[in-house]
PDB file of C-alpha atoms in Angstrom:
ATOM      1  CA  UNK A   1     -10.200  24.537  21.674  1.00  0.00           C
ATOM      2  CA  UNK A   2      -7.661  27.212  22.623  1.00  0.00           C
ATOM      3  CA  UNK A   3      -3.987  26.618  23.412  1.00  0.00           C
ATOM      4  CA  UNK A   4      -4.579  27.356  27.109  1.00  0.00           C
ATOM      5  CA  UNK A   5      -7.090  24.498  27.137  1.00  0.00           C
ATOM      6  CA  UNK A   6      -4.911  22.132  25.119  1.00  0.00           C
ATOM      7  CA  UNK A   7      -1.672  22.708  27.023  1.00  0.00           C
ATOM      8  CA  UNK A   8      -2.555  20.953  30.317  1.00  0.00           C
ATOM      9  CA  UNK A   9      -4.109  18.063  28.410  1.00  0.00           C
ATOM     10  CA  UNK A  10      -1.002  17.590  26.268  1.00  0.00           C
ATOM     11  CA  UNK A  11       1.387  17.914  29.220  1.00  0.00           C
ATOM     12  CA  UNK A  12      -0.442  15.230  31.192  1.00  0.00           C
ATOM     13  CA  UNK A  13      -0.748  13.040  28.101  1.00  0.00           C
ATOM     14  CA  UNK A  14       2.996  13.291  27.391  1.00  0.00           C
ATOM     15  CA  UNK A  15       3.812  12.366  30.976  1.00  0.00           C
ATOM     16  CA  UNK A  16       1.406   9.417  30.897  1.00  0.00           C
ATOM     17  CA  UNK A  17       2.924   8.148  27.648  1.00  0.00           C
ATOM     18  CA  UNK A  18       6.501   8.449  28.943  1.00  0.00           C
ATOM     19  CA  UNK A  19       5.477   6.788  32.212  1.00  0.00           C
ATOM     20  CA  UNK A  20       3.900   3.803  30.453  1.00  0.00           C
ATOM     21  CA  UNK A  21       6.692   3.413  27.919  1.00  0.00           C
ATOM     22  CA  UNK A  22       9.458   3.875  30.501  1.00  0.00           C
ATOM     23  CA  UNK A  23       8.230   1.181  32.884  1.00  0.00           C
ATOM     24  CA  UNK A  24       7.297  -1.163  30.037  1.00  0.00           C
ATOM     25  CA  UNK A  25      10.748  -0.807  28.510  1.00  0.00           C
ATOM     26  CA  UNK A  26      12.445  -1.527  31.841  1.00  0.00           C
ATOM     27  CA  UNK A  27      10.384  -4.686  32.360  1.00  0.00           C
ATOM     28  CA  UNK A  28      10.918  -5.752  28.736  1.00  0.00           C
ATOM     29  CA  UNK A  29      14.698  -5.393  29.058  1.00  0.00           C
ATOM     30  CA  UNK A  30      14.818  -7.220  32.399  1.00  0.00           C
ATOM     31  CA  UNK A  31      12.698 -10.059  31.024  1.00  0.00           C
ATOM     32  CA  UNK A  32      13.766 -10.113  27.391  1.00  0.00           C
ATOM     33  CA  UNK A  33      17.546  -9.891  27.786  1.00  0.00           C
ATOM     34  CA  UNK A  34      18.011 -13.185  29.673  1.00  0.00           C
ATOM     35  CA  UNK A  35      15.343 -14.828  27.521  1.00  0.00           C
ATOM     36  CA  UNK A  36      17.165 -13.859  24.318  1.00  0.00           C
ATOM     37  CA  UNK A  37      20.496 -15.082  25.693  1.00  0.00           C
ATOM     38  CA  UNK A  38      18.871 -18.336  26.806  1.00  0.00           C
ATOM     39  CA  UNK A  39      17.566 -18.908  23.278  1.00  0.00           C
ATOM     40  CA  UNK A  40      21.160 -18.759  22.036  1.00  0.00           C
ATOM     41  CA  UNK A  41      22.670 -20.861  24.821  1.00  0.00           C
ATOM     42  CA  UNK A  42      20.125 -23.688  24.472  1.00  0.00           C
ATOM     43  CA  UNK A  43      20.306 -23.846  20.674  1.00  0.00           C
ATOM     44  CA  UNK A  44      22.274 -26.512  18.793  1.00  0.00           C
ATOM     45  CA  UNK A  45      25.952 -26.028  19.533  1.00  0.00           C
ATOM     46  CA  UNK A  46      25.182 -23.658  22.396  1.00  0.00           C
ATOM     47  CA  UNK A  47      26.876 -23.763  25.780  1.00  0.00           C
ATOM     48  CA  UNK A  48      23.681 -25.116  27.377  1.00  0.00           C
ATOM     49  CA  UNK A  49      22.443 -27.087  24.389  1.00  0.00           C
ATOM     50  CA  UNK A  50      18.930 -28.366  24.962  1.00  0.00           C
ATOM     51  CA  UNK A  51      16.995 -28.662  21.734  1.00  0.00           C
ATOM     52  CA  UNK A  52      13.665 -29.444  23.410  1.00  0.00           C
ATOM     53  CA  UNK A  53      13.849 -26.484  25.786  1.00  0.00           C
ATOM     54  CA  UNK A  54      14.941 -24.224  22.929  1.00  0.00           C
ATOM     55  CA  UNK A  55      11.997 -25.251  20.775  1.00  0.00           C
ATOM     56  CA  UNK A  56       9.502 -24.809  23.608  1.00  0.00           C
ATOM     57  CA  UNK A  57      10.835 -21.360  24.545  1.00  0.00           C
ATOM     58  CA  UNK A  58      11.062 -20.342  20.904  1.00  0.00           C
ATOM     59  CA  UNK A  59       7.493 -21.419  20.213  1.00  0.00           C
ATOM     60  CA  UNK A  60       6.185 -19.487  23.220  1.00  0.00           C
ATOM     61  CA  UNK A  61       8.048 -16.397  22.051  1.00  0.00           C
ATOM     62  CA  UNK A  62       6.729 -16.776  18.511  1.00  0.00           C
ATOM     63  CA  UNK A  63       3.116 -17.130  19.669  1.00  0.00           C
ATOM     64  CA  UNK A  64       3.404 -14.107  21.955  1.00  0.00           C
ATOM     65  CA  UNK A  65       4.976 -12.025  19.176  1.00  0.00           C
ATOM     66  CA  UNK A  66       2.329 -12.959  16.633  1.00  0.00           C
ATOM     67  CA  UNK A  67      -0.604 -11.868  18.807  1.00  0.00           C
ATOM     68  CA  UNK A  68      -1.994  -8.424  17.860  1.00  0.00           C
ATOM     69  CA  UNK A  69      -1.616  -5.991  20.729  1.00  0.00           C
ATOM     70  CA  UNK A  70      -5.290  -5.088  20.952  1.00  0.00           C
ATOM     71  CA  UNK A  71      -6.146  -8.792  21.366  1.00  0.00           C
ATOM     72  CA  UNK A  72      -3.364  -9.209  23.912  1.00  0.00           C
ATOM     73  CA  UNK A  73      -4.824  -6.389  26.007  1.00  0.00           C
ATOM     74  CA  UNK A  74      -8.236  -8.070  26.041  1.00  0.00           C
ATOM     75  CA  UNK A  75      -6.778 -11.517  26.757  1.00  0.00           C
ATOM     76  CA  UNK A  76      -4.789 -10.195  29.715  1.00  0.00           C
ATOM     77  CA  UNK A  77      -7.596  -8.219  31.349  1.00  0.00           C
ATOM     78  CA  UNK A  78      -8.073 -10.713  34.185  1.00  0.00           C
ATOM     79  CA  UNK A  79      -4.331 -10.906  34.804  1.00  0.00           C
ATOM     80  CA  UNK A  80      -4.042  -7.129  34.626  1.00  0.00           C
ATOM     81  CA  UNK A  81      -6.856  -6.706  37.161  1.00  0.00           C
ATOM     82  CA  UNK A  82      -5.130  -9.217  39.458  1.00  0.00           C
ATOM     83  CA  UNK A  83      -1.827  -7.317  39.242  1.00  0.00           C
ATOM     84  CA  UNK A  84      -3.041  -3.710  39.382  1.00  0.00           C
ATOM     85  CA  UNK A  85      -6.610  -3.974  40.672  1.00  0.00           C
ATOM     86  CA  UNK A  86      -8.016  -2.336  37.537  1.00  0.00           C
ATOM     87  CA  UNK A  87      -8.049  -2.655  33.753  1.00  0.00           C
ATOM     88  CA  UNK A  88      -7.970   1.057  32.905  1.00  0.00           C
ATOM     89  CA  UNK A  89      -5.374   3.723  33.455  1.00  0.00           C
ATOM     90  CA  UNK A  90      -1.667   3.940  32.789  1.00  0.00           C
ATOM     91  CA  UNK A  91      -0.654   1.396  35.458  1.00  0.00           C
ATOM     92  CA  UNK A  92      -2.989  -1.193  33.957  1.00  0.00           C
ATOM     93  CA  UNK A  93      -1.633  -0.502  30.466  1.00  0.00           C
ATOM     94  CA  UNK A  94       1.918  -1.293  31.579  1.00  0.00           C
ATOM     95  CA  UNK A  95       1.040  -4.980  32.048  1.00  0.00           C
ATOM     96  CA  UNK A  96       0.089  -5.828  28.423  1.00  0.00           C
ATOM     97  CA  UNK A  97       2.688  -3.387  27.096  1.00  0.00           C
ATOM     98  CA  UNK A  98       5.482  -5.128  28.997  1.00  0.00           C
ATOM     99  CA  UNK A  99       4.269  -8.656  28.275  1.00  0.00           C
ATOM    100  CA  UNK A 100       3.929  -7.838  24.585  1.00  0.00           C
ATOM    101  CA  UNK A 101       7.391  -6.274  24.457  1.00  0.00           C
ATOM    102  CA  UNK A 102       9.322  -9.050  26.238  1.00  0.00           C
ATOM    103  CA  UNK A 103       9.205 -11.611  23.377  1.00  0.00           C
ATOM    104  CA  UNK A 104       9.743  -8.857  20.814  1.00  0.00           C
ATOM    105  CA  UNK A 105      12.882  -7.669  22.600  1.00  0.00           C
ATOM    106  CA  UNK A 106      14.036 -11.248  23.271  1.00  0.00           C
ATOM    107  CA  UNK A 107      14.197 -12.030  19.552  1.00  0.00           C
ATOM    108  CA  UNK A 108      16.172  -8.861  18.902  1.00  0.00           C
ATOM    109  CA  UNK A 109      18.597  -9.788  21.680  1.00  0.00           C
ATOM    110  CA  UNK A 110      18.929 -13.297  20.252  1.00  0.00           C
ATOM    111  CA  UNK A 111      19.928 -11.870  16.882  1.00  0.00           C
ATOM    112  CA  UNK A 112      22.442  -9.495  18.517  1.00  0.00           C
ATOM    113  CA  UNK A 113      24.069 -12.241  20.605  1.00  0.00           C
ATOM    114  CA  UNK A 114      24.388 -14.580  17.619  1.00  0.00           C
ATOM    115  CA  UNK A 115      26.567 -11.944  15.923  1.00  0.00           C
ATOM    116  CA  UNK A 116      29.248 -12.207  18.638  1.00  0.00           C
ATOM    117  CA  UNK A 117      32.501 -13.741  17.394  1.00  0.00           C
ATOM    118  CA  UNK A 118      32.630 -17.383  18.475  1.00  0.00           C
ATOM    119  CA  UNK A 119      36.403 -17.123  18.820  1.00  0.00           C
ATOM    120  CA  UNK A 120      35.995 -14.891  21.870  1.00  0.00           C
ATOM    121  CA  UNK A 121      33.800 -17.519  23.511  1.00  0.00           C
ATOM    122  CA  UNK A 122      36.397 -20.186  22.814  1.00  0.00           C
ATOM    123  CA  UNK A 123      39.119 -17.942  24.248  1.00  0.00           C
ATOM    124  CA  UNK A 124      37.266 -17.542  27.540  1.00  0.00           C
ATOM    125  CA  UNK A 125      36.549 -21.269  27.707  1.00  0.00           C
ATOM    126  CA  UNK A 126      40.204 -22.075  27.068  1.00  0.00           C
ATOM    127  CA  UNK A 127      41.054 -19.959  30.120  1.00  0.00           C
ATOM    128  CA  UNK A 128      38.646 -22.004  32.247  1.00  0.00           C
ATOM    129  CA  UNK A 129      35.657 -19.681  32.060  1.00  0.00           C
ATOM    130  CA  UNK A 130      32.240 -21.200  32.721  1.00  0.00           C
ATOM    131  CA  UNK A 131      28.955 -20.345  31.026  1.00  0.00           C
ATOM    132  CA  UNK A 132      28.219 -17.425  33.361  1.00  0.00           C
ATOM    133  CA  UNK A 133      31.684 -15.988  32.686  1.00  0.00           C
ATOM    134  CA  UNK A 134      31.153 -16.261  28.921  1.00  0.00           C
ATOM    135  CA  UNK A 135      27.800 -14.478  29.190  1.00  0.00           C
ATOM    136  CA  UNK A 136      29.107 -11.752  31.496  1.00  0.00           C
ATOM    137  CA  UNK A 137      32.495 -11.157  29.877  1.00  0.00           C
ATOM    138  CA  UNK A 138      31.764 -11.781  26.187  1.00  0.00           C
ATOM    139  CA  UNK A 139      28.175 -12.193  25.048  1.00  0.00           C
ATOM    140  CA  UNK A 140      26.651  -9.192  26.825  1.00  0.00           C
ATOM    141  CA  UNK A 141      29.554  -6.694  26.385  1.00  0.00           C
ATOM    142  CA  UNK A 142      30.217  -7.585  22.750  1.00  0.00           C
ATOM    143  CA  UNK A 143      26.557  -7.458  21.754  1.00  0.00           C
ATOM    144  CA  UNK A 144      25.862  -4.277  23.730  1.00  0.00           C
ATOM    145  CA  UNK A 145      25.776  -1.862  20.737  1.00  0.00           C
ATOM    146  CA  UNK A 146      23.217  -4.079  19.000  1.00  0.00           C
ATOM    147  CA  UNK A 147      21.271  -4.500  22.235  1.00  0.00           C
ATOM    148  CA  UNK A 148      21.121  -0.699  22.604  1.00  0.00           C
ATOM    149  CA  UNK A 149      19.800  -0.447  19.049  1.00  0.00           C
ATOM    150  CA  UNK A 150      17.275  -3.191  19.840  1.00  0.00           C
ATOM    151  CA  UNK A 151      16.165  -1.296  22.940  1.00  0.00           C
ATOM    152  CA  UNK A 152      15.595   1.788  20.801  1.00  0.00           C
ATOM    153  CA  UNK A 153      13.483  -0.225  18.380  1.00  0.00           C
ATOM    154  CA  UNK A 154      11.487  -1.627  21.295  1.00  0.00           C
ATOM    155  CA  UNK A 155      10.859   1.835  22.748  1.00  0.00           C
ATOM    156  CA  UNK A 156       9.587   3.115  19.403  1.00  0.00           C
ATOM    157  CA  UNK A 157       7.275   0.107  19.098  1.00  0.00           C
ATOM    158  CA  UNK A 158       6.012   0.637  22.657  1.00  0.00           C
ATOM    159  CA  UNK A 159       5.151   4.250  21.900  1.00  0.00           C
ATOM    160  CA  UNK A 160       2.921   3.012  19.101  1.00  0.00           C
ATOM    161  CA  UNK A 161       1.400   0.373  21.387  1.00  0.00           C
ATOM    162  CA  UNK A 162       0.807   2.984  24.112  1.00  0.00           C
ATOM    163  CA  UNK A 163      -1.132   5.119  21.636  1.00  0.00           C
ATOM    164  CA  UNK A 164      -3.256   2.062  20.877  1.00  0.00           C
ATOM    165  CA  UNK A 165      -3.730   1.421  24.605  1.00  0.00           C
ATOM    166  CA  UNK A 166      -4.977   4.979  24.948  1.00  0.00           C
ATOM    167  CA  UNK A 167      -8.041   4.069  22.925  1.00  0.00           C
ATOM    168  CA  UNK A 168      -9.244   1.807  25.759  1.00  0.00           C
ATOM    169  CA  UNK A 169      -8.752   4.226  28.630  1.00  0.00           C
ATOM    170  CA  UNK A 170      -5.021   3.966  29.319  1.00  0.00           C
ATOM    171  CA  UNK A 171      -4.444   7.699  28.907  1.00  0.00           C
ATOM    172  CA  UNK A 172      -1.537   9.239  27.061  1.00  0.00           C
ATOM    173  CA  UNK A 173      -1.298  10.882  23.682  1.00  0.00           C
ATOM    174  CA  UNK A 174      -3.347   8.170  21.970  1.00  0.00           C
ATOM    175  CA  UNK A 175      -6.229   8.840  24.318  1.00  0.00           C
ATOM    176  CA  UNK A 176      -6.078  12.582  23.606  1.00  0.00           C
ATOM    177  CA  UNK A 177      -5.959  12.015  19.851  1.00  0.00           C
ATOM    178  CA  UNK A 178      -9.005   9.736  19.891  1.00  0.00           C
ATOM    179  CA  UNK A 179     -11.140  11.234  22.665  1.00  0.00           C
ATOM    180  CA  UNK A 180     -10.625  14.894  21.815  1.00  0.00           C
ATOM    181  CA  UNK A 181      -9.133  14.995  18.327  1.00  0.00           C
ATOM    182  CA  UNK A 182     -11.348  12.417  16.625  1.00  0.00           C
ATOM    183  CA  UNK A 183     -14.534  12.046  18.673  1.00  0.00           C
ATOM    184  CA  UNK A 184     -14.906  15.790  19.356  1.00  0.00           C
ATOM    185  CA  UNK A 185     -13.661  16.822  15.904  1.00  0.00           C
ATOM    186  CA  UNK A 186     -10.709  18.806  17.314  1.00  0.00           C
ATOM    187  CA  UNK A 187      -8.570  18.228  14.243  1.00  0.00           C
ATOM    188  CA  UNK A 188      -5.832  20.628  15.295  1.00  0.00           C
ATOM    189  CA  UNK A 189      -5.379  18.809  18.595  1.00  0.00           C
ATOM    190  CA  UNK A 190      -5.248  15.440  16.870  1.00  0.00           C
ATOM    191  CA  UNK A 191      -2.535  16.532  14.462  1.00  0.00           C
ATOM    192  CA  UNK A 192      -0.652  18.208  17.291  1.00  0.00           C
ATOM    193  CA  UNK A 193      -0.488  14.903  19.165  1.00  0.00           C
ATOM    194  CA  UNK A 194       0.751  13.226  15.987  1.00  0.00           C
ATOM    195  CA  UNK A 195       3.485  15.868  15.680  1.00  0.00           C
ATOM    196  CA  UNK A 196       4.494  15.407  19.331  1.00  0.00           C
ATOM    197  CA  UNK A 197       4.726  11.640  18.861  1.00  0.00           C
ATOM    198  CA  UNK A 198       6.871  12.143  15.755  1.00  0.00           C
ATOM    199  CA  UNK A 199       9.239  14.467  17.618  1.00  0.00           C
ATOM    200  CA  UNK A 200       9.515  12.121  20.616  1.00  0.00           C
ATOM    201  CA  UNK A 201      10.226   9.116  18.398  1.00  0.00           C
ATOM    202  CA  UNK A 202      12.827  11.062  16.410  1.00  0.00           C
ATOM    203  CA  UNK A 203      14.638  12.148  19.586  1.00  0.00           C
ATOM    204  CA  UNK A 204      14.634   8.621  21.004  1.00  0.00           C
ATOM    205  CA  UNK A 205      15.873   7.171  17.718  1.00  0.00           C
ATOM    206  CA  UNK A 206      18.647   9.751  17.514  1.00  0.00           C
ATOM    207  CA  UNK A 207      19.756   9.115  21.111  1.00  0.00           C
ATOM    208  CA  UNK A 208      19.691   5.343  20.624  1.00  0.00           C
ATOM    209  CA  UNK A 209      21.633   5.466  17.354  1.00  0.00           C
ATOM    210  CA  UNK A 210      24.213   7.799  18.896  1.00  0.00           C
ATOM    211  CA  UNK A 211      24.702   5.521  21.917  1.00  0.00           C
ATOM    212  CA  UNK A 212      25.006   2.425  19.726  1.00  0.00           C
ATOM    213  CA  UNK A 213      27.549   4.082  17.412  1.00  0.00           C
ATOM    214  CA  UNK A 214      29.589   5.345  20.365  1.00  0.00           C
ATOM    215  CA  UNK A 215      29.770   1.870  21.901  1.00  0.00           C
ATOM    216  CA  UNK A 216      30.570   0.311  18.546  1.00  0.00           C
ATOM    217  CA  UNK A 217      33.491   2.707  18.006  1.00  0.00           C
ATOM    218  CA  UNK A 218      34.886   1.732  21.395  1.00  0.00           C
ATOM    219  CA  UNK A 219      34.600  -1.935  20.532  1.00  0.00           C
ATOM    220  CA  UNK A 220      31.389  -2.486  22.479  1.00  0.00           C
ATOM    221  CA  UNK A 221      32.805  -1.725  25.916  1.00  0.00           C
ATOM    222  CA  UNK A 222      35.943  -0.594  27.726  1.00  0.00           C
ATOM    223  CA  UNK A 223      36.543  -3.681  29.842  1.00  0.00           C
ATOM    224  CA  UNK A 224      38.039  -7.107  29.173  1.00  0.00           C
ATOM    225  CA  UNK A 225      36.754  -7.756  25.652  1.00  0.00           C
ATOM    226  CA  UNK A 226      39.662  -5.949  23.898  1.00  0.00           C
ATOM    227  CA  UNK A 227      42.084  -8.147  25.877  1.00  0.00           C
ATOM    228  CA  UNK A 228      40.184 -11.182  24.649  1.00  0.00           C
ATOM    229  CA  UNK A 229      40.722 -10.041  21.082  1.00  0.00           C
ATOM    230  CA  UNK A 230      44.464  -9.854  21.685  1.00  0.00           C
ATOM    231  CA  UNK A 231      44.361 -13.316  23.232  1.00  0.00           C
ATOM    232  CA  UNK A 232      42.542 -14.648  20.215  1.00  0.00           C
ATOM    233  CA  UNK A 233      45.104 -13.096  17.865  1.00  0.00           C
ATOM    234  CA  UNK A 234      48.051 -14.515  19.825  1.00  0.00           C
ATOM    235  CA  UNK A 235      46.420 -17.949  19.887  1.00  0.00           C
ATOM    236  CA  UNK A 236      45.938 -17.853  16.131  1.00  0.00           C
ATOM    237  CA  UNK A 237      49.597 -16.830  15.657  1.00  0.00           C
ATOM    238  CA  UNK A 238      50.812 -19.670  17.856  1.00  0.00           C
ATOM    239  CA  UNK A 239      48.800 -22.215  15.895  1.00  0.00           C
ATOM    240  CA  UNK A 240      50.182 -20.868  12.626  1.00  0.00           C
ATOM    241  CA  UNK A 241      53.781 -21.173  13.822  1.00  0.00           C
TER     242      UNK A 241
END
């Protein structure tokens, strides 16, 4: 296969992959961020402590995370057909990709939120802040660098999942690698798709790491959190005196 024949295939495959991963990431963040925060809030000692609810949510997340993606795609075929009207194509692939990524991202968010200094939470509560204020002013801003890093990890995982989805008609680079590279013995095309995937993942990882480091150097955000640190320090000084 000549380059003139490969070029349009690769361009469409790259677009399909970015389309699937982009929408899946957006849905995973929208669904996984509140779920991860809720796992922290409902845990023992949390602001919304509810051990039963925490265990139920945690178990659901664990089961969803443990399911291999290829099995998840098959299990969700009926649901996917109900949502998109089909089980093949990039739109259909977004459904299992997003559902598989939500619990994965939620656990990463949970870990990031647990790293937030509890003193900042106490400072907001001492000023009369409710749970929503604590989440909005402390938990999300202070964990943002880690959440950005978690998002990067999720995107990289979704790229791998999208390549797997390509083997069952979802399109994208995985479909090109299997349908043309492997089944038609176009070895050069197969390795070219592997190289493109490696470059895309490297660029995404670099951008995510840079964004996370930049936010971390600024203390996570430029809003009220630095003032909360000063409040915490002054409170500690007053108690000492």
